[in-house]
Coordinates of C-alpha atoms and ligand atoms in Angstrom, one line a residue:
M8 CA 0.0 -0.1 0.0
L9 CA 1.2 3.3 -1.1
P10 CA 0.3 6.3 1.3
F11 CA -0.2 9.7 -0.2
P12 CA 2.7 11.9 0.8
V13 CA 0.7 14.7 2.4
P14 CA -2.7 14.7 3.9
L15 CA -5.3 14.2 0.8
I16 CA -8.0 16.6 1.0
S17 CA -10.9 14.7 -0.8
K18 CA -13.0 16.5 -3.5
F19 CA -16.0 14.1 -2.4
P20 CA -15.8 13.6 1.4
S21 CA -19.6 12.5 1.6
I22 CA -19.4 9.8 -1.0
G23 CA -18.7 6.3 0.1
T24 CA -18.4 3.1 -1.7
T25 CA -21.8 2.2 -3.7
I26 CA -24.2 -0.1 -1.9
F27 CA -24.2 -2.5 -4.7
T28 CA -20.2 -3.4 -4.1
V29 CA -20.6 -3.3 -0.4
M30 CA -23.4 -5.7 -0.2
S31 CA -21.9 -7.9 -3.1
K32 CA -18.7 -8.1 -1.1
L33 CA -20.3 -8.8 1.9
A34 CA -22.2 -11.6 0.1
A35 CA -18.8 -13.1 -1.2
D36 CA -17.2 -12.9 2.0
C37 CA -19.9 -14.6 3.9
E38 CA -20.7 -17.2 0.8
A39 CA -24.1 -15.9 0.9
I40 CA -26.5 -16.2 -1.9
N41 CA -26.5 -12.7 -3.5
L42 CA -29.9 -11.5 -4.2
S43 CA -28.4 -7.8 -3.5
Q44 CA -26.7 -6.3 -6.5
G45 CA -29.0 -6.4 -9.8
F46 CA -27.6 -9.0 -12.3
P47 CA -28.5 -12.4 -13.6
D48 CA -26.8 -15.5 -12.5
F49 CA -27.5 -17.3 -15.9
Q50 CA -26.1 -17.0 -19.6
A51 CA -27.1 -15.0 -22.3
E52 CA -28.0 -16.9 -25.4
A53 CA -25.2 -18.4 -27.5
E54 CA -26.3 -16.4 -30.7
L55 CA -25.4 -13.0 -28.9
F56 CA -21.7 -14.5 -28.6
E57 CA -21.3 -15.9 -32.1
A58 CA -22.7 -12.6 -33.5
T59 CA -19.9 -10.8 -31.4
A60 CA -17.2 -13.2 -31.9
R61 CA -18.0 -13.4 -35.6
A62 CA -17.5 -9.3 -35.8
M63 CA -14.3 -9.5 -34.1
R64 CA -13.1 -12.5 -36.6
E65 CA -14.1 -10.4 -39.4
G66 CA -11.9 -7.6 -38.4
H67 CA -14.2 -5.3 -36.8
N68 CA -11.7 -4.4 -33.8
Q69 CA -10.9 -0.6 -34.4
Y70 CA -12.8 2.5 -33.3
P71 CA -16.4 2.7 -34.4
P72 CA -18.1 6.0 -35.1
M73 CA -18.4 8.2 -31.9
A74 CA -21.9 7.8 -32.1
G75 CA -21.9 4.2 -32.2
V76 CA -22.0 1.7 -35.2
V77 CA -24.6 2.5 -37.5
E78 CA -26.0 -1.1 -37.6
L79 CA -26.8 -0.6 -34.0
R80 CA -28.2 2.8 -34.2
R81 CA -30.5 1.7 -37.2
A82 CA -31.6 -1.1 -35.0
I83 CA -32.3 1.1 -32.1
A84 CA -34.3 3.5 -34.1
A85 CA -36.4 0.5 -35.5
K86 CA -37.2 -0.7 -32.3
V87 CA -38.0 2.7 -30.7
M88 CA -40.3 3.5 -33.9
A89 CA -42.0 0.3 -33.4
L90 CA -42.7 0.4 -29.8
Y91 CA -43.0 4.2 -29.2
G92 CA -43.8 5.7 -32.5
Q93 CA -41.1 8.3 -32.4
P94 CA -38.6 8.6 -35.4
Y95 CA -35.3 9.3 -33.8
D96 CA -32.8 10.4 -36.4
L97 CA -29.9 8.0 -36.9
D98 CA -27.1 10.5 -37.5
H99 CA -28.4 13.1 -34.7
E100 CA -30.6 11.6 -32.1
I101 CA -29.1 8.3 -31.1
T102 CA -25.9 7.7 -29.3
V103 CA -24.4 4.5 -28.0
T104 CA -22.9 4.6 -24.6
A105 CA -20.9 2.5 -22.3
G106 CA -23.9 1.4 -20.3
A107 CA -26.6 3.6 -18.7
T108 CA -24.3 4.9 -15.8
Q109 CA -22.2 6.6 -18.5
A110 CA -25.0 7.9 -20.3
I111 CA -26.7 9.3 -17.1
F112 CA -23.3 11.0 -15.8
T113 CA -22.6 12.3 -19.2
A114 CA -26.1 13.7 -19.8
I115 CA -25.9 15.6 -16.5
A116 CA -22.2 16.9 -17.1
A117 CA -23.4 18.0 -20.8
L118 CA -26.4 20.0 -19.2
V119 CA -26.4 20.7 -15.5
R120 CA -24.4 24.2 -14.9
H121 CA -22.8 25.1 -11.7
G122 CA -25.8 25.9 -9.1
D123 CA -28.2 24.3 -11.3
E124 CA -31.0 22.3 -9.6
V125 CA -32.1 18.8 -10.5
I126 CA -35.2 17.3 -9.1
V127 CA -34.8 13.7 -8.3
F128 CA -37.2 11.2 -6.6
E129 CA -36.4 9.2 -3.7
P130 CA -36.0 6.5 -3.2
V131 CA -33.1 7.5 -5.9
Y132 CA -30.9 5.4 -8.0
D133 CA -27.5 5.8 -6.5
S134 CA -25.5 7.1 -9.2
Y135 CA -27.7 10.1 -10.0
V136 CA -26.9 12.4 -7.1
P137 CA -23.1 12.2 -7.2
A138 CA -23.0 13.1 -10.8
I139 CA -25.1 16.1 -10.1
E140 CA -22.9 17.3 -7.4
A141 CA -19.6 16.4 -9.2
V142 CA -20.4 19.0 -11.8
G143 CA -21.7 21.4 -9.2
G144 CA -25.2 21.0 -9.7
K145 CA -27.7 20.6 -6.4
A146 CA -30.0 17.7 -6.1
V147 CA -33.6 18.5 -4.7
Y148 CA -35.5 15.7 -3.5
A149 CA -39.2 14.8 -4.2
R150 CA -40.3 11.7 -2.4
L151 CA -42.4 8.9 -3.8
V152 CA -45.1 8.1 -1.6
F153 CA -44.6 4.8 0.5
P154 CA -45.7 2.1 0.1
D155 CA -46.9 2.5 -3.4
Y156 CA -44.1 4.8 -4.5
R157 CA -46.2 7.2 -6.3
P158 CA -44.8 10.6 -7.3
D159 CA -46.8 13.6 -5.6
W160 CA -47.1 15.8 -8.3
R161 CA -48.2 18.7 -6.1
A162 CA -45.0 18.2 -4.2
V163 CA -43.0 18.5 -7.2
R164 CA -44.8 21.6 -8.6
S165 CA -43.4 23.4 -5.4
L166 CA -39.9 22.2 -6.1
L167 CA -39.5 24.0 -9.7
G168 CA -38.2 27.3 -9.6
P169 CA -36.0 29.3 -11.8
R170 CA -33.0 27.3 -11.1
T171 CA -34.3 24.1 -12.1
R172 CA -32.5 22.8 -15.1
M173 CA -33.4 19.1 -15.0
I174 CA -35.8 16.2 -13.7
I175 CA -34.7 12.7 -13.6
I176 CA -37.5 10.1 -13.8
N177 CA -37.0 6.3 -13.9
S178 CA -39.6 3.8 -14.7
P179 CA -39.6 1.0 -14.4
H180 CA -38.3 2.2 -11.1
N181 CA -35.5 0.8 -9.2
P182 CA -35.7 -0.3 -6.2
S183 CA -39.4 0.0 -6.1
G184 CA -40.9 -1.8 -9.3
A185 CA -43.2 1.1 -9.4
L186 CA -44.5 2.4 -13.0
L187 CA -45.1 6.0 -14.2
T188 CA -48.5 6.1 -16.0
A189 CA -49.7 8.0 -19.1
D190 CA -51.3 10.4 -16.7
D191 CA -48.0 10.8 -15.0
L192 CA -46.2 11.9 -18.1
A193 CA -49.0 14.1 -19.1
T194 CA -48.8 16.0 -15.6
L195 CA -45.0 16.0 -16.0
A196 CA -45.3 17.9 -19.4
E197 CA -47.8 20.3 -18.1
L198 CA -45.6 21.3 -15.1
I199 CA -42.7 22.2 -17.4
R200 CA -44.3 23.4 -20.3
G201 CA -42.7 26.9 -20.8
T202 CA -39.9 26.3 -18.9
D203 CA -36.2 25.2 -20.2
V204 CA -36.2 22.2 -17.9
V205 CA -34.9 19.2 -19.5
V206 CA -36.1 15.3 -18.7
L207 CA -33.5 12.6 -18.1
S208 CA -35.7 9.5 -18.4
D209 CA -33.8 6.4 -17.0
E210 CA -35.6 3.5 -18.8
V211 CA -33.2 0.6 -18.3
Y212 CA -36.0 -1.5 -17.4
E213 CA -38.4 -0.4 -20.4
H214 CA -38.9 -4.2 -21.4
I215 CA -39.5 -5.6 -17.7
V216 CA -43.0 -4.7 -17.2
F217 CA -45.7 -7.1 -15.6
D218 CA -49.3 -7.7 -15.5
G219 CA -50.2 -6.5 -19.3
A220 CA -49.0 -2.8 -18.4
A221 CA -47.4 -1.1 -21.2
H222 CA -44.0 0.8 -20.6
Q223 CA -44.8 4.5 -20.6
S224 CA -41.7 5.8 -22.5
V225 CA -41.1 9.7 -22.7
A226 CA -40.2 8.9 -26.5
S227 CA -44.0 8.0 -27.1
H228 CA -45.1 11.6 -25.7
P229 CA -44.1 14.0 -28.1
E230 CA -44.0 17.0 -26.2
L231 CA -41.6 15.5 -23.5
A232 CA -39.7 13.6 -26.2
A233 CA -38.7 17.1 -27.5
R234 CA -36.9 18.1 -24.1
S235 CA -35.7 14.6 -22.7
L236 CA -32.7 12.5 -22.8
V237 CA -34.1 8.9 -23.0
V238 CA -31.6 6.4 -21.3
S239 CA -31.7 2.5 -22.0
S240 CA -29.3 -0.5 -21.2
F241 CA -28.5 -3.7 -23.2
G242 CA -27.3 -4.9 -19.9
K243 CA -30.8 -5.5 -18.5
T244 CA -32.3 -6.5 -21.7
Y245 CA -30.0 -9.1 -23.0
H246 CA -28.4 -10.6 -19.5
I247 CA -25.1 -9.1 -19.9
T248 CA -24.7 -6.4 -17.4
G249 CA -20.6 -6.8 -17.6
W250 CA -20.7 -5.6 -21.4
K251 CA -21.9 -1.9 -20.3
V252 CA -23.6 -1.0 -23.5
G253 CA -26.7 1.1 -23.7
Y254 CA -27.7 4.1 -25.5
V255 CA -29.4 7.7 -25.3
L256 CA -32.2 9.0 -27.6
A257 CA -32.6 12.6 -27.4
A258 CA -33.7 15.5 -29.9
A259 CA -30.4 16.9 -32.0
D260 CA -29.8 19.9 -30.2
L261 CA -29.8 18.1 -26.7
M262 CA -27.9 15.3 -28.4
A263 CA -25.3 17.9 -29.8
E264 CA -24.5 18.9 -26.2
F265 CA -24.4 15.4 -25.2
R266 CA -22.0 14.4 -27.4
K267 CA -19.7 17.3 -26.7
V268 CA -19.1 15.6 -23.2
H269 CA -19.6 12.1 -24.6
Q270 CA -16.7 12.4 -27.3
F271 CA -14.1 13.2 -24.4
N272 CA -15.6 11.0 -21.9
V273 CA -15.5 7.8 -23.5
F274 CA -15.4 8.7 -26.9
T275 CA -17.1 5.5 -28.2
V276 CA -18.0 2.2 -27.1
N277 CA -16.6 -1.4 -27.9
T278 CA -17.1 -2.1 -31.8
P279 CA -17.8 -6.0 -31.8
C280 CA -20.1 -6.0 -28.9
Q281 CA -22.1 -3.4 -31.0
L282 CA -22.2 -5.3 -34.1
G283 CA -23.2 -8.4 -32.0
L284 CA -26.0 -6.6 -30.5
A285 CA -27.1 -5.1 -33.6
A286 CA -27.4 -8.8 -35.2
Y287 CA -29.1 -10.0 -32.1
M288 CA -31.7 -7.3 -32.0
R289 CA -33.1 -8.1 -35.2
D290 CA -35.5 -10.7 -33.3
A291 CA -37.7 -8.5 -31.7
G292 CA -39.0 -11.6 -29.9
R293 CA -35.8 -11.5 -27.9
Y294 CA -36.8 -8.3 -26.3
L295 CA -40.6 -8.5 -26.4
G296 CA -40.3 -11.9 -24.5
L297 CA -38.5 -10.3 -21.5
A298 CA -41.6 -9.3 -19.7
R299 CA -42.9 -12.7 -19.7
F300 CA -39.6 -14.3 -18.8
Y301 CA -39.3 -12.1 -15.6
E302 CA -42.9 -12.4 -14.7
D303 CA -42.3 -16.2 -14.3
K304 CA -39.3 -15.4 -12.0
R305 CA -41.3 -12.9 -10.0
A306 CA -44.2 -15.7 -9.3
F307 CA -41.5 -18.5 -8.7
F308 CA -39.7 -16.0 -6.0
A309 CA -43.0 -15.0 -4.5
E310 CA -43.9 -18.7 -4.1
Q311 CA -40.6 -19.3 -2.5
L312 CA -41.4 -16.7 0.1
R313 CA -45.2 -18.0 0.6
G314 CA -45.2 -19.0 4.3
S315 CA -42.0 -16.9 5.3
R316 CA -42.5 -13.7 7.6
F317 CA -41.5 -11.3 4.9
E318 CA -44.4 -9.0 3.6
L319 CA -44.0 -8.5 -0.3
L320 CA -44.7 -5.2 -1.8
P321 CA -46.2 -4.9 -5.1
C322 CA -43.9 -5.4 -8.1
R323 CA -45.1 -4.1 -11.2
G324 CA -41.8 -4.1 -13.3
T325 CA -38.0 -4.4 -13.1
Y326 CA -36.4 -7.6 -11.7
F327 CA -36.5 -6.3 -8.0
Q328 CA -38.9 -7.4 -5.2
L329 CA -39.2 -5.3 -2.1
A330 CA -40.0 -7.0 1.2
R331 CA -40.9 -5.7 4.6
Y332 CA -39.4 -7.7 7.5
D333 CA -40.9 -6.2 10.8
A334 CA -42.4 -9.6 11.7
I335 CA -38.8 -11.0 11.7
A336 CA -36.8 -8.2 13.3
D337 CA -36.7 -5.0 15.0
L338 CA -33.7 -3.4 13.1
P339 CA -32.9 -0.6 10.9
D340 CA -32.5 -1.9 7.1
K341 CA -29.0 -1.7 6.8
E342 CA -28.4 -3.7 10.0
F343 CA -31.0 -6.2 8.9
A344 CA -29.5 -6.7 5.7
C345 CA -26.2 -7.3 7.0
W346 CA -27.4 -9.8 9.7
L347 CA -29.5 -11.6 6.8
T348 CA -26.5 -11.9 4.7
R349 CA -24.4 -13.0 7.6
E350 CA -26.6 -15.1 9.9
A351 CA -29.3 -16.3 7.1
G352 CA -26.9 -16.8 3.9
V353 CA -28.7 -14.4 1.8
A354 CA -27.8 -11.0 0.8
A355 CA -30.1 -8.1 0.1
I356 CA -29.9 -4.2 -0.4
P357 CA -31.5 -1.8 2.3
V358 CA -33.6 0.5 0.7
S359 CA -32.5 3.3 2.9
A360 CA -29.4 3.5 0.6
F361 CA -31.7 5.2 -1.9
Y362 CA -32.2 8.3 0.4
A363 CA -30.3 11.0 1.2
D364 CA -31.2 11.3 4.7
S365 CA -31.0 7.4 5.1
H366 CA -34.8 7.5 5.7
D367 CA -35.9 4.0 6.6
D368 CA -39.2 2.4 5.7
R369 CA -37.7 -0.8 6.9
V370 CA -37.8 -2.5 3.5
I371 CA -35.1 -4.5 1.8
R372 CA -34.8 -5.3 -2.0
F373 CA -34.2 -8.8 -3.3
C374 CA -33.1 -9.4 -7.3
F375 CA -35.0 -12.0 -8.7
A376 CA -33.1 -12.1 -12.1
K377 CA -31.5 -15.5 -10.9
R378 CA -31.9 -19.3 -11.8
E379 CA -34.8 -21.1 -10.1
A380 CA -32.2 -23.2 -8.2
T381 CA -30.8 -19.9 -6.8
L382 CA -34.3 -18.6 -5.8
A383 CA -35.3 -21.8 -4.4
A384 CA -32.3 -21.9 -2.0
A385 CA -32.6 -18.5 -1.0
G386 CA -36.4 -19.5 -0.4
E387 CA -35.4 -22.2 2.0
R388 CA -33.4 -19.9 4.0
L389 CA -35.9 -17.0 4.0
R390 CA -38.7 -19.3 5.2
A391 CA -36.9 -20.5 7.9
L392 CA -36.4 -17.0 9.7
Ligands
PMP25 N1 -30.1 2.9 -13.9 C1 -30.7 2.0 -13.2 C2 -32.2 2.6 -12.6 C3 -30.2 1.0 -13.0 O1 -30.9 0.0 -12.3 C4 -28.9 0.6 -13.6 C5 -28.4 -0.6 -13.5 N2 -28.3 -1.6 -12.8 C6 -28.5 1.5 -14.3 C7 -29.2 2.7 -14.5 C8 -27.1 1.5 -14.9 O2 -27.0 0.8 -16.0 P1 -25.7 0.1 -16.6 O3 -25.4 -1.1 -15.9 O4 -26.2 0.0 -18.2 O5 -24.5 1.2 -16.5
LIG26 N1 -28.3 -1.4 -11.0 C1 -27.9 -2.5 -10.2 C2 -28.6 -2.7 -9.0 O1 -29.5 -1.8 -8.9 C3 -26.5 -2.4 -9.9 C4 -25.4 -1.7 -10.8 C5 -24.1 -1.2 -10.0 O2 -23.7 -2.1 -9.2 N2 -23.7 -0.4 -10.3 O3 -28.5 -3.4 -8.4

């Protein structure tokens, strides 16, 4: 270990290590079943790997265009047009990114000025606020109303002001699994009409929406689409979170600003994976079947927890299941999640990690993007509590 030679003054003294890393490490240290960090424990299809390997062998191993390979942008444009009816322009309105995290950071860096306010909804995905603060912006918190995690638009209206530059929405919502409705989007559009507020819409779980509900993309709302950056991630859709490939859609003016930062942030994203994804995406069934695939996993996991003392909250989308545990322990959620990992051998995420003030409704988040054998083994341990 090499010590820095003088006392190091941190630029970010209040930023610790992300809860996903903390809990996955604890799970590994305790050899617990890891239902904390969100990632599948099963393989993607061989066709995706073959298409990617083929691209490598055919010599597609140098820099692709800054915005992404045209084949992938074309496939994204076709999908978005088919599902949401918005014709994003290949050259000016679609950019492939190194996952959604980079897309979100880059969007914030490109658009939020020093002193600008950004409205976020708590519980808030943990990368948003550090990105806002890293560029000198200020996060302003609206709270989703427990236990349904619905937005309180009246509260949002009271938070809007001359310094508001951006509103970040996320549907399907991590960690709650709640969905925004078409009425929510209409209300949001009305609230920011006539302002210069930009919407950053994190839609990485767009294909994981249950019970016949339709994903309400801001791309399908022309008024919002004109002032929004829409973010998605192939990691969620194709079971490849480690590939770190995603994309952003935005009107040309906004996208031009986005690319000013993107080109010097990552410049571009690895070529063979983009080409593999472009080929794989041609079969729409592969993303259209995802809701059913995860609906079955949601049901299987709920079945495993039947007869346990956990109380499951509604899960309308994503691959996360929230659960109350007050019948089991009278502990703050972070302590409970650590205890559960160490003593019961199942790791979960404490939802207070998604609140700036560590607000604690005594709820934990399980990831059910796992093989049935994994969920069954976890269920056995959880039923015993
Ligand atoms: N937003 C949300 C809501 C997420 O759950 C995740 C990831 N798990 C991301 C963004 C980041 O996605 P990526 O892995 O593509 O960076
Ligand atoms: N988004 C994933 C989750 O919510 C984790 C991503 C990460 O580890 N950064 O669990």
